[in-house]
Coordinates of N, CA and C in Angstrom, one line a residue:
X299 N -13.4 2.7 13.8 CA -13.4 2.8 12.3 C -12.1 3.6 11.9
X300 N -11.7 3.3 10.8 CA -10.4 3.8 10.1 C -10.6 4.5 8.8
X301 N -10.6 5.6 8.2 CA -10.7 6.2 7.3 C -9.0 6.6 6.8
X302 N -8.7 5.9 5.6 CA -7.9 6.5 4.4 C -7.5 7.5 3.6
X303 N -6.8 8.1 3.5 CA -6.2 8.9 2.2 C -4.7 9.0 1.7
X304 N -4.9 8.1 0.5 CA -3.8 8.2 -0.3 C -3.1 9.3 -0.7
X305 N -1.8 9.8 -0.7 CA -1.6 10.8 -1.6 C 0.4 10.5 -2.0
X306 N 0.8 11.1 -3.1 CA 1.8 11.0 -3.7 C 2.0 10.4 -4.9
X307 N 1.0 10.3 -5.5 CA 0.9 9.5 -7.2 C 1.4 10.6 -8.1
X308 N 1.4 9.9 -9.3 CA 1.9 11.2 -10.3 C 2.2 10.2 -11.0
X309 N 2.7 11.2 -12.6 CA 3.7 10.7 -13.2 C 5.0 10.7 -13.4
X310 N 5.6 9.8 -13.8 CA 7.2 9.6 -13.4 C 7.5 8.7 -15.0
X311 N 8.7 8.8 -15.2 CA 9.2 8.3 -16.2 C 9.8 6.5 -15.8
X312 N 10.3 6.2 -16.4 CA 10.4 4.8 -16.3 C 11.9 5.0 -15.3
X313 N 12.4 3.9 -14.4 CA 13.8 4.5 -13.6 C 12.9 5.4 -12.6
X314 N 12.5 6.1 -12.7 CA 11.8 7.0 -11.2 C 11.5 6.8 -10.2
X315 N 11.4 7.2 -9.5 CA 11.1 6.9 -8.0 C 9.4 8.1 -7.9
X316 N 8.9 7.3 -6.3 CA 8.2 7.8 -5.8 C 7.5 7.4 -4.5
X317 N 7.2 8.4 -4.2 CA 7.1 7.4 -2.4 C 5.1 8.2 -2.0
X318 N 4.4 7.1 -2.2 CA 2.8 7.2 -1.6 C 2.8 7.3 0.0
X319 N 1.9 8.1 0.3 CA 1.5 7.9 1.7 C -0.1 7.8 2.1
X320 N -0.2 7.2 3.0 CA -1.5 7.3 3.6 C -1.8 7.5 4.7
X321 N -3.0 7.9 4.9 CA -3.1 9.0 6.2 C -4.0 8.2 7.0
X322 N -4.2 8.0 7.6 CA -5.4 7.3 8.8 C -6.2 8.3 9.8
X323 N -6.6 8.3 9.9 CA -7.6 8.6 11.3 C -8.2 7.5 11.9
X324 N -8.3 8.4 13.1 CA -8.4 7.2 14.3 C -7.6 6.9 15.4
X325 N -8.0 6.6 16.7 CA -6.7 6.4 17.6 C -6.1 5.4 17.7
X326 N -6.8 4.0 17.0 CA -6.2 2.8 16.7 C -5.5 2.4 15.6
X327 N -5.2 3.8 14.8 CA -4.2 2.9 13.5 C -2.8 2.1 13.9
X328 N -2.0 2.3 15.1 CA -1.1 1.6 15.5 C -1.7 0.0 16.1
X329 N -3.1 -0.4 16.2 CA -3.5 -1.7 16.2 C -3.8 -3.1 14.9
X330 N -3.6 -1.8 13.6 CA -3.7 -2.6 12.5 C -2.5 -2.9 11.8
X331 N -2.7 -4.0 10.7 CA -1.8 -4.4 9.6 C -2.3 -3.8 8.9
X332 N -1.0 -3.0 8.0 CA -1.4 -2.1 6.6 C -0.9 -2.9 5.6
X333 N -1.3 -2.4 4.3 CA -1.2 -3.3 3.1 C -1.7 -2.1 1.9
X334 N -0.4 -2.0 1.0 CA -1.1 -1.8 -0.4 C -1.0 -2.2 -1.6
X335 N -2.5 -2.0 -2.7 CA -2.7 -2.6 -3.6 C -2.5 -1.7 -4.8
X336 N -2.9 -2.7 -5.7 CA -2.9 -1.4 -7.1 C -3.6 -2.3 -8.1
X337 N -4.3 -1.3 -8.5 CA -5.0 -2.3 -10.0 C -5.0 -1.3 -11.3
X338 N -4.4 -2.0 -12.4 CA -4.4 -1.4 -13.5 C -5.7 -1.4 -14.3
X339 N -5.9 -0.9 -15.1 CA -6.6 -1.0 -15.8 C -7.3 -2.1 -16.5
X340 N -8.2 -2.5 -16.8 CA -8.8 -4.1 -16.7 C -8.1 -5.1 -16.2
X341 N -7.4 -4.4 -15.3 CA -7.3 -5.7 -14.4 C -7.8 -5.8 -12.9
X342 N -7.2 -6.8 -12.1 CA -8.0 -7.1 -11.1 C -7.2 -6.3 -9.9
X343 N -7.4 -6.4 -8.9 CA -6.4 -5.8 -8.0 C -6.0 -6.4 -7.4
X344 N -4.7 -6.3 -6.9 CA -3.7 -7.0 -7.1 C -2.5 -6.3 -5.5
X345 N -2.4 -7.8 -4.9 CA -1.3 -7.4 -3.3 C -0.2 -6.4 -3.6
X346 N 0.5 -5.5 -3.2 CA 1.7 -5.3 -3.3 C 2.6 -5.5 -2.4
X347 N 2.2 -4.7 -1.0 CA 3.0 -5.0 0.3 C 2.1 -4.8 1.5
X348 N 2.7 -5.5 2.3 CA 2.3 -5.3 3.5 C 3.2 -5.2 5.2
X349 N 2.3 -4.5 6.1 CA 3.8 -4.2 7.4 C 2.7 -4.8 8.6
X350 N 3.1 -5.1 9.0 CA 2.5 -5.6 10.5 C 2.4 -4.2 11.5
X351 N 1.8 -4.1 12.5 CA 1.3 -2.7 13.4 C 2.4 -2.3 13.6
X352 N 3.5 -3.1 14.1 CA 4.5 -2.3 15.0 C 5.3 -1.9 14.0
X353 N 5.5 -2.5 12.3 CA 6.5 -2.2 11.8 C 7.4 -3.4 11.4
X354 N 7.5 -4.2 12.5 CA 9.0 -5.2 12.8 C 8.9 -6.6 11.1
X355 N 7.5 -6.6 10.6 CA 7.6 -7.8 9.4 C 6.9 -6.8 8.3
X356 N 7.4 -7.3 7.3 CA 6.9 -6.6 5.7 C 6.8 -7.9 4.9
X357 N 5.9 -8.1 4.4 CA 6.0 -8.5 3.1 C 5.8 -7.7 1.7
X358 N 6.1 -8.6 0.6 CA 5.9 -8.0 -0.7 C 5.9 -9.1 -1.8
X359 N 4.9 -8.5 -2.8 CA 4.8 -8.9 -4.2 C 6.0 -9.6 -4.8
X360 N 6.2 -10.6 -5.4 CA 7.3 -11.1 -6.4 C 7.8 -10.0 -7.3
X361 N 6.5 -9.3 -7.5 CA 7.0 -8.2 -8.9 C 7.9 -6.9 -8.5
X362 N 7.3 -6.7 -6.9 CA 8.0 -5.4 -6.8 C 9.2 -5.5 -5.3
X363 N 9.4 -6.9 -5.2 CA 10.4 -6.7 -4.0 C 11.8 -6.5 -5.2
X364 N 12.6 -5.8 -3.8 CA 13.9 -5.3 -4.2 C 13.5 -3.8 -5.2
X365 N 12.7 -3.4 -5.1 CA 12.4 -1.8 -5.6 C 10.8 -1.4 -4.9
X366 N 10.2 -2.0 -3.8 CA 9.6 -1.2 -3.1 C 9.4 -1.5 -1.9
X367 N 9.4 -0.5 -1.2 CA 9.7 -0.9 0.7 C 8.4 0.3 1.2
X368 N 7.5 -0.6 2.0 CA 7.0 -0.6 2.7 C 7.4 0.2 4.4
X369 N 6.7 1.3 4.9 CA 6.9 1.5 6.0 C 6.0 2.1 6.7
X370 N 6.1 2.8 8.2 CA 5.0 3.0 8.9 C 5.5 4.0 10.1
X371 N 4.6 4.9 10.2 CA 5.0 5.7 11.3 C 4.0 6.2 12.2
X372 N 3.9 4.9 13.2 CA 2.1 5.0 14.1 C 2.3 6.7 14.4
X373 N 3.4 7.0 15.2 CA 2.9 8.5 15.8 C 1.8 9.5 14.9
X374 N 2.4 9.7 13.6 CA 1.6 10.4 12.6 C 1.0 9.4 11.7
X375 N 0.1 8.2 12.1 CA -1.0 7.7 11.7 C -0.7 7.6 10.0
X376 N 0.6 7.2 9.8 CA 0.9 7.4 8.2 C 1.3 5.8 8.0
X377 N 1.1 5.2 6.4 CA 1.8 4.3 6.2 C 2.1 4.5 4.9
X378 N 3.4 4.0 4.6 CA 4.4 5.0 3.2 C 4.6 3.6 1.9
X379 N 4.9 4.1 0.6 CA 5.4 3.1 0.5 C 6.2 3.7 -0.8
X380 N 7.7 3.0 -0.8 CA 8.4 4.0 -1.2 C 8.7 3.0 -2.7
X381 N 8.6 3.3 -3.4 CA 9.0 2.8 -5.0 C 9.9 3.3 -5.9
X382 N 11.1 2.6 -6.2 CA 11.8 3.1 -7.0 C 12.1 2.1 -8.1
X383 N 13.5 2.5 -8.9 CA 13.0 1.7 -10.2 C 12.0 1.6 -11.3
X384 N 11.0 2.0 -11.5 CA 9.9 2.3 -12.0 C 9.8 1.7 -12.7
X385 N 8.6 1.1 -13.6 CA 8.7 0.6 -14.6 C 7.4 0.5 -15.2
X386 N 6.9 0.8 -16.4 CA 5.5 1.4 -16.7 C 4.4 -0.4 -16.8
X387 N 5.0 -1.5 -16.3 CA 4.1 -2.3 -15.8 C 3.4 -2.0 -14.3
X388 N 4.0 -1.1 -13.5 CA 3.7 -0.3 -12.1 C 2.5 0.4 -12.4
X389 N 2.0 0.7 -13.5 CA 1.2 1.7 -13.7 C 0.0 1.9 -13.2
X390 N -0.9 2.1 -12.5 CA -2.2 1.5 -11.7 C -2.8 2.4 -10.8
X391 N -3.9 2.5 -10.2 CA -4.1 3.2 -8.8 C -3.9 2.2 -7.6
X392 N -3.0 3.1 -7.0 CA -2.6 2.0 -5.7 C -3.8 2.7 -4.8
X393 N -4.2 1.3 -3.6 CA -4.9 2.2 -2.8 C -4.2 1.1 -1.2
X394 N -4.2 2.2 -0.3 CA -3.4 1.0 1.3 C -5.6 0.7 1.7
X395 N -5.1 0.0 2.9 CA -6.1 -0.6 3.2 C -5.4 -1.1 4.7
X396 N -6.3 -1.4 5.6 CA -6.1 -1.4 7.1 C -6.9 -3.1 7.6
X397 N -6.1 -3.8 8.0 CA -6.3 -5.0 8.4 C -6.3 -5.5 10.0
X398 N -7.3 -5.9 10.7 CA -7.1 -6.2 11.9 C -6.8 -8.0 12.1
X399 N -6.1 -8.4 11.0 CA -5.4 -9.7 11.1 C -3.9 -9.3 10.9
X400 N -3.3 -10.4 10.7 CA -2.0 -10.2 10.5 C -1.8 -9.7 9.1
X401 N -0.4 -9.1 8.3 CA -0.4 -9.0 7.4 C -0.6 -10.0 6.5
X402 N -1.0 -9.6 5.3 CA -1.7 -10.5 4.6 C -1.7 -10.4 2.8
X403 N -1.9 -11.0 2.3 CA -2.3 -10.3 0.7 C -3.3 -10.6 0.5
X404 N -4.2 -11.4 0.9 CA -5.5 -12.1 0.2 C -6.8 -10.3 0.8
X405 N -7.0 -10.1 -0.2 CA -7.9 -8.9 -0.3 C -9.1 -8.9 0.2
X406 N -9.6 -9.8 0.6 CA -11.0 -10.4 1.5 C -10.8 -9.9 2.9
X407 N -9.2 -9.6 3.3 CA -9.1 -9.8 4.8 C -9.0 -8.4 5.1
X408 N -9.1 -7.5 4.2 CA -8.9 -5.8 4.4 C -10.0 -5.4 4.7
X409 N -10.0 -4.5 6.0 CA -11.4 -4.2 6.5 C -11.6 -2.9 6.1
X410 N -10.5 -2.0 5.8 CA -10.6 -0.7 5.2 C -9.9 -0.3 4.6
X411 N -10.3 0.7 3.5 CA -9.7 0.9 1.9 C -9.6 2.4 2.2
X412 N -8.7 2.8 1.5 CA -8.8 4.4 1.2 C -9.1 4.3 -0.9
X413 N -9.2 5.4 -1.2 CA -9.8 5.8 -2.2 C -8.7 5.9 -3.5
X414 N -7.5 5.7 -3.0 CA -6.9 5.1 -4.3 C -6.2 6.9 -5.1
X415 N -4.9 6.4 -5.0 CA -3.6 7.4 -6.0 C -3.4 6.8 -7.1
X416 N -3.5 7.6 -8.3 CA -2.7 7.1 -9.7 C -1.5 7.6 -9.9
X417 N -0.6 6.2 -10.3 CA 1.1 6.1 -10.5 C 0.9 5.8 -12.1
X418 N 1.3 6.7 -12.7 CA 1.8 6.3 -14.1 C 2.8 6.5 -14.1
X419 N 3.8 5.4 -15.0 CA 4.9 5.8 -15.5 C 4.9 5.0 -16.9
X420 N 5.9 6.5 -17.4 CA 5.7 6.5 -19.0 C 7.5 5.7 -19.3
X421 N 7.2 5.3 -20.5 CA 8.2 4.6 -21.0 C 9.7 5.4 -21.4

């Protein structure tokens, strides 16, 4: 089993940057695909990125490639995701999630969630 925790949310201005991390436990976090999400407010939740175990493939959202990069550092059980550009449609709680498929976006295939950071950014 894999247990989550988000942290690095806040508020930021529009243009800002900020970089989320998530924490894993467990000896197997270097066996999964990570992926994180975000859902704003009445809305649904929604892919952003995702990294394959080793690192070596990423995907990403239409909305936020070319201003957010995805990364991973099995040794310390972290997976990062770095945002810049900002722009107050970003605005949401992201949460990563741990997949024992390949990377993915379809949200069915995440076997574990962490609890979710709020990113606002103001106009």
């Amino acid at each position: 089993q894999v247990q989550l925790v988000e942290s690095g949310g806040g508020l930021v201005q529009a243009g800002g940057s900020l970089r989320l991390s998530c924490a894993a436990s467990g000896r197997t976090f270097s066996s999964y695909a990570m992926g994180w999400f975000r859902q704003a407010p009445g809305k649904e939740r929604e892919f952003v990125a995702a990294i394959s175990w080793s690192g070596g493939s990423t995907y990403y959202a239409d909305s936020v490639k070319g201003r957010f990069t995805i990364s991973r550092d099995n040794a310390k059980n972290t997976v990062y995701l770095q945002m810049n550009s900002l722009k107050p449609e970003d605005t949401a709680v992201y949460y990563c999630a741990a997949t024992s498929y390949t990377p993915r976006p379809e949200i069915r295939e995440y076997d574990y969630w962490g609890q979710g950071t709020q990113v606002t950014v103001s106009s």
